[in-house]
Amino acid sequence: MPIRNSYKLHHKRVWRVTGFVASVNGFLCYAMSSSFKHLFGEWNLLKTILYTLLSFSISTMMLFPKKCRLSKSFLLKAYVGVLVLLLTSLYSLFDDKSNNGKPDLLSMISSASFAFMSLSLSRQIDLGFEAELLNFFLGCLTIQLMKINLMLSIVAAIFCYSLMILRSKSEPQPQSRTLRMQDHVQ
């Protein structure tokens, strides 16, 4: 029994560290990308402070997801889900308007990092929007790769497929969860 609990704890730590590193990498790469400059303009003190606070807050939440969990209330989950949907849609709208040319490498790295961050988030909390957030960032990465060269859509498809498989394989199966609960009761 201690081995199984130790494995679960280690598994949770891996997802926490993966999410934290991915979020830091994503925010740094996005801050240095041409997409940020097109969308928000050149850096100034106010932008630096706001971006640092936002990225620090989100990256810190990746390290401590249990402490940042929201209530299990359906209404609260719906509000958070709609907020995330609106924010990603708004980001997509402004990103599409600002990016007429080919994306740079830093933009693609930030999209891939945010996809890993979303995968990590989906393994740690259950608010209902984590898988959609993963799909959004994978879609952004796919579009960016396709803008460079249509043949890169194969690379995008392989990357998306591997993350989807990783997400589905790492989810606890309902049958195994029921068996573990039965073993614990007996």
PDB file of C-alpha atoms in Angstrom:
ATOM      1  CA  MET A   1       0.000   0.000   0.000  1.00  0.00           C
ATOM      2  CA  PRO A   2       2.743   2.588   0.754  1.00  0.00           C
ATOM      3  CA  ILE A   3       4.298   1.918  -2.663  1.00  0.00           C
ATOM      4  CA  ARG A   4       1.025   2.732  -4.432  1.00  0.00           C
ATOM      5  CA  ASN A   5       0.584   5.965  -2.434  1.00  0.00           C
ATOM      6  CA  SER A   6       4.208   6.946  -3.038  1.00  0.00           C
ATOM      7  CA  TYR A   7       3.706   6.427  -6.770  1.00  0.00           C
ATOM      8  CA  LYS A   8       0.577   8.595  -6.743  1.00  0.00           C
ATOM      9  CA  LEU A   9       2.379  11.333  -4.845  1.00  0.00           C
ATOM     10  CA  HIS A  10       5.325  11.191  -7.232  1.00  0.00           C
ATOM     11  CA  HIS A  11       2.919  11.210 -10.168  1.00  0.00           C
ATOM     12  CA  LYS A  12       1.223  14.360  -8.830  1.00  0.00           C
ATOM     13  CA  ARG A  13       4.581  16.055  -8.327  1.00  0.00           C
ATOM     14  CA  VAL A  14       5.596  15.273 -11.898  1.00  0.00           C
ATOM     15  CA  TRP A  15       2.409  16.886 -13.209  1.00  0.00           C
ATOM     16  CA  ARG A  16       2.899  19.907 -10.955  1.00  0.00           C
ATOM     17  CA  VAL A  17       6.496  20.429 -12.055  1.00  0.00           C
ATOM     18  CA  THR A  18       5.569  19.837 -15.709  1.00  0.00           C
ATOM     19  CA  GLY A  19       2.771  22.397 -15.498  1.00  0.00           C
ATOM     20  CA  PHE A  20       4.954  24.941 -13.729  1.00  0.00           C
ATOM     21  CA  VAL A  21       7.871  24.621 -16.151  1.00  0.00           C
ATOM     22  CA  ALA A  22       5.532  24.690 -19.150  1.00  0.00           C
ATOM     23  CA  SER A  23       3.738  27.798 -17.894  1.00  0.00           C
ATOM     24  CA  VAL A  24       6.979  29.673 -17.171  1.00  0.00           C
ATOM     25  CA  ASN A  25       8.368  28.675 -20.575  1.00  0.00           C
ATOM     26  CA  GLY A  26       5.119  29.614 -22.312  1.00  0.00           C
ATOM     27  CA  PHE A  27       4.903  33.036 -20.693  1.00  0.00           C
ATOM     28  CA  LEU A  28       8.566  33.840 -21.347  1.00  0.00           C
ATOM     29  CA  CYS A  29       8.421  32.757 -24.986  1.00  0.00           C
ATOM     30  CA  TYR A  30       5.161  34.599 -25.574  1.00  0.00           C
ATOM     31  CA  ALA A  31       6.546  37.763 -24.003  1.00  0.00           C
ATOM     32  CA  MET A  32       9.489  37.702 -26.421  1.00  0.00           C
ATOM     33  CA  SER A  33       7.458  36.687 -29.488  1.00  0.00           C
ATOM     34  CA  SER A  34       6.352  38.902 -32.322  1.00  0.00           C
ATOM     35  CA  SER A  35       2.729  37.978 -31.533  1.00  0.00           C
ATOM     36  CA  PHE A  36       2.932  39.840 -28.243  1.00  0.00           C
ATOM     37  CA  LYS A  37       4.417  42.910 -29.910  1.00  0.00           C
ATOM     38  CA  HIS A  38       1.727  42.894 -32.602  1.00  0.00           C
ATOM     39  CA  LEU A  39      -1.053  42.455 -30.074  1.00  0.00           C
ATOM     40  CA  PHE A  40       0.083  44.710 -27.221  1.00  0.00           C
ATOM     41  CA  GLY A  41       2.793  46.928 -28.724  1.00  0.00           C
ATOM     42  CA  GLU A  42       6.208  47.601 -27.290  1.00  0.00           C
ATOM     43  CA  TRP A  43       6.986  46.894 -23.652  1.00  0.00           C
ATOM     44  CA  ASN A  44       6.609  49.620 -21.032  1.00  0.00           C
ATOM     45  CA  LEU A  45       6.617  49.618 -17.240  1.00  0.00           C
ATOM     46  CA  LEU A  46       2.868  49.069 -16.844  1.00  0.00           C
ATOM     47  CA  LYS A  47       2.795  46.164 -19.323  1.00  0.00           C
ATOM     48  CA  THR A  48       5.821  44.600 -17.654  1.00  0.00           C
ATOM     49  CA  ILE A  49       4.251  44.780 -14.182  1.00  0.00           C
ATOM     50  CA  LEU A  50       0.852  43.471 -15.325  1.00  0.00           C
ATOM     51  CA  TYR A  51       2.329  40.664 -17.415  1.00  0.00           C
ATOM     52  CA  THR A  52       4.686  39.640 -14.612  1.00  0.00           C
ATOM     53  CA  LEU A  53       1.857  39.551 -12.066  1.00  0.00           C
ATOM     54  CA  LEU A  54      -0.412  37.559 -14.382  1.00  0.00           C
ATOM     55  CA  SER A  55       2.244  35.044 -15.391  1.00  0.00           C
ATOM     56  CA  PHE A  56       3.516  34.681 -11.818  1.00  0.00           C
ATOM     57  CA  SER A  57      -0.035  34.072 -10.543  1.00  0.00           C
ATOM     58  CA  ILE A  58      -0.837  31.422 -13.132  1.00  0.00           C
ATOM     59  CA  SER A  59       2.547  29.705 -12.784  1.00  0.00           C
ATOM     60  CA  THR A  60       2.185  29.621  -8.992  1.00  0.00           C
ATOM     61  CA  MET A  61      -1.289  28.111  -9.323  1.00  0.00           C
ATOM     62  CA  MET A  62       0.298  25.289 -11.330  1.00  0.00           C
ATOM     63  CA  LEU A  63       2.450  24.406  -8.309  1.00  0.00           C
ATOM     64  CA  PHE A  64      -0.408  24.469  -5.796  1.00  0.00           C
ATOM     65  CA  PRO A  65      -3.549  23.319  -7.616  1.00  0.00           C
ATOM     66  CA  LYS A  66      -5.276  21.747  -4.604  1.00  0.00           C
ATOM     67  CA  LYS A  67      -5.082  24.958  -2.624  1.00  0.00           C
ATOM     68  CA  CYS A  68      -6.510  26.877  -5.585  1.00  0.00           C
ATOM     69  CA  ARG A  69      -9.439  24.519  -6.210  1.00  0.00           C
ATOM     70  CA  LEU A  70     -12.828  26.041  -6.539  1.00  0.00           C
ATOM     71  CA  SER A  71     -15.997  24.720  -5.040  1.00  0.00           C
ATOM     72  CA  LYS A  72     -17.724  21.749  -6.629  1.00  0.00           C
ATOM     73  CA  SER A  73     -20.722  23.968  -7.313  1.00  0.00           C
ATOM     74  CA  PHE A  74     -22.080  23.477 -10.808  1.00  0.00           C
ATOM     75  CA  LEU A  75     -22.878  27.168 -11.175  1.00  0.00           C
ATOM     76  CA  LEU A  76     -19.350  28.226 -10.224  1.00  0.00           C
ATOM     77  CA  LYS A  77     -17.873  25.692 -12.672  1.00  0.00           C
ATOM     78  CA  ALA A  78     -20.144  27.086 -15.379  1.00  0.00           C
ATOM     79  CA  TYR A  79     -19.019  30.655 -14.657  1.00  0.00           C
ATOM     80  CA  VAL A  80     -15.343  29.691 -14.747  1.00  0.00           C
ATOM     81  CA  GLY A  81     -15.872  27.674 -17.931  1.00  0.00           C
ATOM     82  CA  VAL A  82     -17.600  30.571 -19.683  1.00  0.00           C
ATOM     83  CA  LEU A  83     -14.884  32.978 -18.517  1.00  0.00           C
ATOM     84  CA  VAL A  84     -12.151  30.719 -19.933  1.00  0.00           C
ATOM     85  CA  LEU A  85     -14.104  30.319 -23.179  1.00  0.00           C
ATOM     86  CA  LEU A  86     -14.513  34.090 -23.536  1.00  0.00           C
ATOM     87  CA  LEU A  87     -10.848  34.763 -22.756  1.00  0.00           C
ATOM     88  CA  THR A  88      -9.595  32.185 -25.251  1.00  0.00           C
ATOM     89  CA  SER A  89     -12.010  33.469 -27.901  1.00  0.00           C
ATOM     90  CA  LEU A  90     -10.892  37.043 -27.284  1.00  0.00           C
ATOM     91  CA  TYR A  91      -7.248  35.992 -27.484  1.00  0.00           C
ATOM     92  CA  SER A  92      -7.948  34.122 -30.716  1.00  0.00           C
ATOM     93  CA  LEU A  93      -9.741  37.115 -32.224  1.00  0.00           C
ATOM     94  CA  PHE A  94      -6.934  39.574 -31.460  1.00  0.00           C
ATOM     95  CA  ASP A  95      -4.249  37.076 -32.419  1.00  0.00           C
ATOM     96  CA  ASP A  96      -5.886  36.479 -35.803  1.00  0.00           C
ATOM     97  CA  LYS A  97      -6.161  40.224 -36.448  1.00  0.00           C
ATOM     98  CA  SER A  98      -2.542  40.900 -35.512  1.00  0.00           C
ATOM     99  CA  ASN A  99      -0.894  37.939 -37.246  1.00  0.00           C
ATOM    100  CA  ASN A 100      -1.154  38.242 -40.977  1.00  0.00           C
ATOM    101  CA  GLY A 101       2.303  36.818 -41.599  1.00  0.00           C
ATOM    102  CA  LYS A 102       4.036  33.636 -40.599  1.00  0.00           C
ATOM    103  CA  PRO A 103       4.406  32.996 -36.870  1.00  0.00           C
ATOM    104  CA  ASP A 104       7.815  33.000 -35.258  1.00  0.00           C
ATOM    105  CA  LEU A 105       9.401  30.132 -33.366  1.00  0.00           C
ATOM    106  CA  LEU A 106       8.721  31.697 -29.957  1.00  0.00           C
ATOM    107  CA  SER A 107       4.976  31.870 -30.665  1.00  0.00           C
ATOM    108  CA  MET A 108       4.910  28.178 -31.539  1.00  0.00           C
ATOM    109  CA  ILE A 109       6.945  27.237 -28.467  1.00  0.00           C
ATOM    110  CA  SER A 110       4.575  29.228 -26.260  1.00  0.00           C
ATOM    111  CA  SER A 111       1.524  27.486 -27.786  1.00  0.00           C
ATOM    112  CA  ALA A 112       3.115  24.072 -27.241  1.00  0.00           C
ATOM    113  CA  SER A 113       4.084  25.036 -23.673  1.00  0.00           C
ATOM    114  CA  PHE A 114       0.579  26.250 -22.901  1.00  0.00           C
ATOM    115  CA  ALA A 115      -0.765  22.961 -24.296  1.00  0.00           C
ATOM    116  CA  PHE A 116       1.491  21.048 -21.861  1.00  0.00           C
ATOM    117  CA  MET A 117       0.381  23.383 -19.067  1.00  0.00           C
ATOM    118  CA  SER A 118      -3.268  22.638 -19.904  1.00  0.00           C
ATOM    119  CA  LEU A 119      -2.536  18.904 -19.961  1.00  0.00           C
ATOM    120  CA  SER A 120      -0.935  19.170 -16.546  1.00  0.00           C
ATOM    121  CA  LEU A 121      -3.859  21.212 -15.265  1.00  0.00           C
ATOM    122  CA  SER A 122      -6.329  18.623 -16.522  1.00  0.00           C
ATOM    123  CA  ARG A 123      -4.501  15.949 -14.518  1.00  0.00           C
ATOM    124  CA  GLN A 124      -4.631  17.940 -11.281  1.00  0.00           C
ATOM    125  CA  ILE A 125      -8.043  19.616 -11.095  1.00  0.00           C
ATOM    126  CA  ASP A 126     -11.493  18.990 -12.468  1.00  0.00           C
ATOM    127  CA  LEU A 127     -13.335  22.185 -13.299  1.00  0.00           C
ATOM    128  CA  GLY A 128     -14.582  20.986 -16.667  1.00  0.00           C
ATOM    129  CA  PHE A 129     -12.680  23.241 -19.074  1.00  0.00           C
ATOM    130  CA  GLU A 130      -9.162  21.818 -18.908  1.00  0.00           C
ATOM    131  CA  ALA A 131      -9.531  19.496 -21.924  1.00  0.00           C
ATOM    132  CA  GLU A 132     -11.013  22.309 -24.004  1.00  0.00           C
ATOM    133  CA  LEU A 133      -8.127  24.563 -23.053  1.00  0.00           C
ATOM    134  CA  LEU A 134      -5.714  21.852 -24.192  1.00  0.00           C
ATOM    135  CA  ASN A 135      -7.603  21.559 -27.485  1.00  0.00           C
ATOM    136  CA  PHE A 136      -7.514  25.346 -27.951  1.00  0.00           C
ATOM    137  CA  PHE A 137      -3.744  25.589 -27.588  1.00  0.00           C
ATOM    138  CA  LEU A 138      -3.207  22.530 -29.770  1.00  0.00           C
ATOM    139  CA  GLY A 139      -5.406  24.187 -32.390  1.00  0.00           C
ATOM    140  CA  CYS A 140      -3.362  27.402 -32.156  1.00  0.00           C
ATOM    141  CA  LEU A 141      -0.152  25.430 -32.614  1.00  0.00           C
ATOM    142  CA  THR A 142      -1.599  23.513 -35.564  1.00  0.00           C
ATOM    143  CA  ILE A 143      -2.673  26.718 -37.307  1.00  0.00           C
ATOM    144  CA  GLN A 144       0.721  28.296 -36.700  1.00  0.00           C
ATOM    145  CA  LEU A 145       2.504  25.296 -38.197  1.00  0.00           C
ATOM    146  CA  MET A 146       0.136  25.235 -41.171  1.00  0.00           C
ATOM    147  CA  LYS A 147       0.814  28.938 -41.849  1.00  0.00           C
ATOM    148  CA  ILE A 148       4.506  28.101 -42.223  1.00  0.00           C
ATOM    149  CA  ASN A 149       4.027  25.064 -44.445  1.00  0.00           C
ATOM    150  CA  LEU A 150       1.001  22.863 -45.032  1.00  0.00           C
ATOM    151  CA  MET A 151       3.174  19.752 -44.702  1.00  0.00           C
ATOM    152  CA  LEU A 152       3.858  20.688 -41.082  1.00  0.00           C
ATOM    153  CA  SER A 153       0.245  19.791 -40.358  1.00  0.00           C
ATOM    154  CA  ILE A 154       1.478  16.194 -40.204  1.00  0.00           C
ATOM    155  CA  VAL A 155       3.863  17.166 -37.397  1.00  0.00           C
ATOM    156  CA  ALA A 156       1.011  18.996 -35.668  1.00  0.00           C
ATOM    157  CA  ALA A 157      -1.292  15.989 -36.030  1.00  0.00           C
ATOM    158  CA  ILE A 158       1.308  13.652 -34.508  1.00  0.00           C
ATOM    159  CA  PHE A 159       1.961  16.059 -31.618  1.00  0.00           C
ATOM    160  CA  CYS A 160      -1.773  16.556 -30.966  1.00  0.00           C
ATOM    161  CA  TYR A 161      -2.441  12.831 -31.151  1.00  0.00           C
ATOM    162  CA  SER A 162       0.360  12.020 -28.722  1.00  0.00           C
ATOM    163  CA  LEU A 163      -0.868  14.586 -26.170  1.00  0.00           C
ATOM    164  CA  MET A 164      -4.445  13.335 -26.490  1.00  0.00           C
ATOM    165  CA  ILE A 165      -3.273   9.752 -25.964  1.00  0.00           C
ATOM    166  CA  LEU A 166      -1.177  10.846 -22.984  1.00  0.00           C
ATOM    167  CA  ARG A 167      -4.190  12.623 -21.502  1.00  0.00           C
ATOM    168  CA  SER A 168      -6.537   9.678 -22.028  1.00  0.00           C
ATOM    169  CA  LYS A 169      -4.010   7.104 -20.749  1.00  0.00           C
ATOM    170  CA  SER A 170      -3.246   9.072 -17.614  1.00  0.00           C
ATOM    171  CA  GLU A 171      -6.901   9.476 -16.643  1.00  0.00           C
ATOM    172  CA  PRO A 172      -8.067   7.028 -14.016  1.00  0.00           C
ATOM    173  CA  GLN A 173     -10.354   4.409 -15.462  1.00  0.00           C
ATOM    174  CA  PRO A 174     -13.794   4.193 -13.834  1.00  0.00           C
ATOM    175  CA  GLN A 175     -13.580   0.417 -13.515  1.00  0.00           C
ATOM    176  CA  SER A 176     -10.185   0.465 -11.776  1.00  0.00           C
ATOM    177  CA  ARG A 177     -11.389   3.249  -9.468  1.00  0.00           C
ATOM    178  CA  THR A 178     -14.409   1.091  -8.502  1.00  0.00           C
ATOM    179  CA  LEU A 179     -12.178  -1.921  -7.877  1.00  0.00           C
ATOM    180  CA  ARG A 180      -9.831   0.134  -5.685  1.00  0.00           C
ATOM    181  CA  MET A 181     -12.781   1.455  -3.696  1.00  0.00           C
ATOM    182  CA  GLN A 182     -14.077  -2.095  -3.199  1.00  0.00           C
ATOM    183  CA  ASP A 183     -10.639  -3.268  -2.050  1.00  0.00           C
ATOM    184  CA  HIS A 184     -10.441  -0.359   0.387  1.00  0.00           C
ATOM    185  CA  VAL A 185     -13.893  -1.107   1.858  1.00  0.00           C
ATOM    186  CA  GLN A 186     -13.153  -4.789   2.412  1.00  0.00           C
TER     187      GLN A 186
END
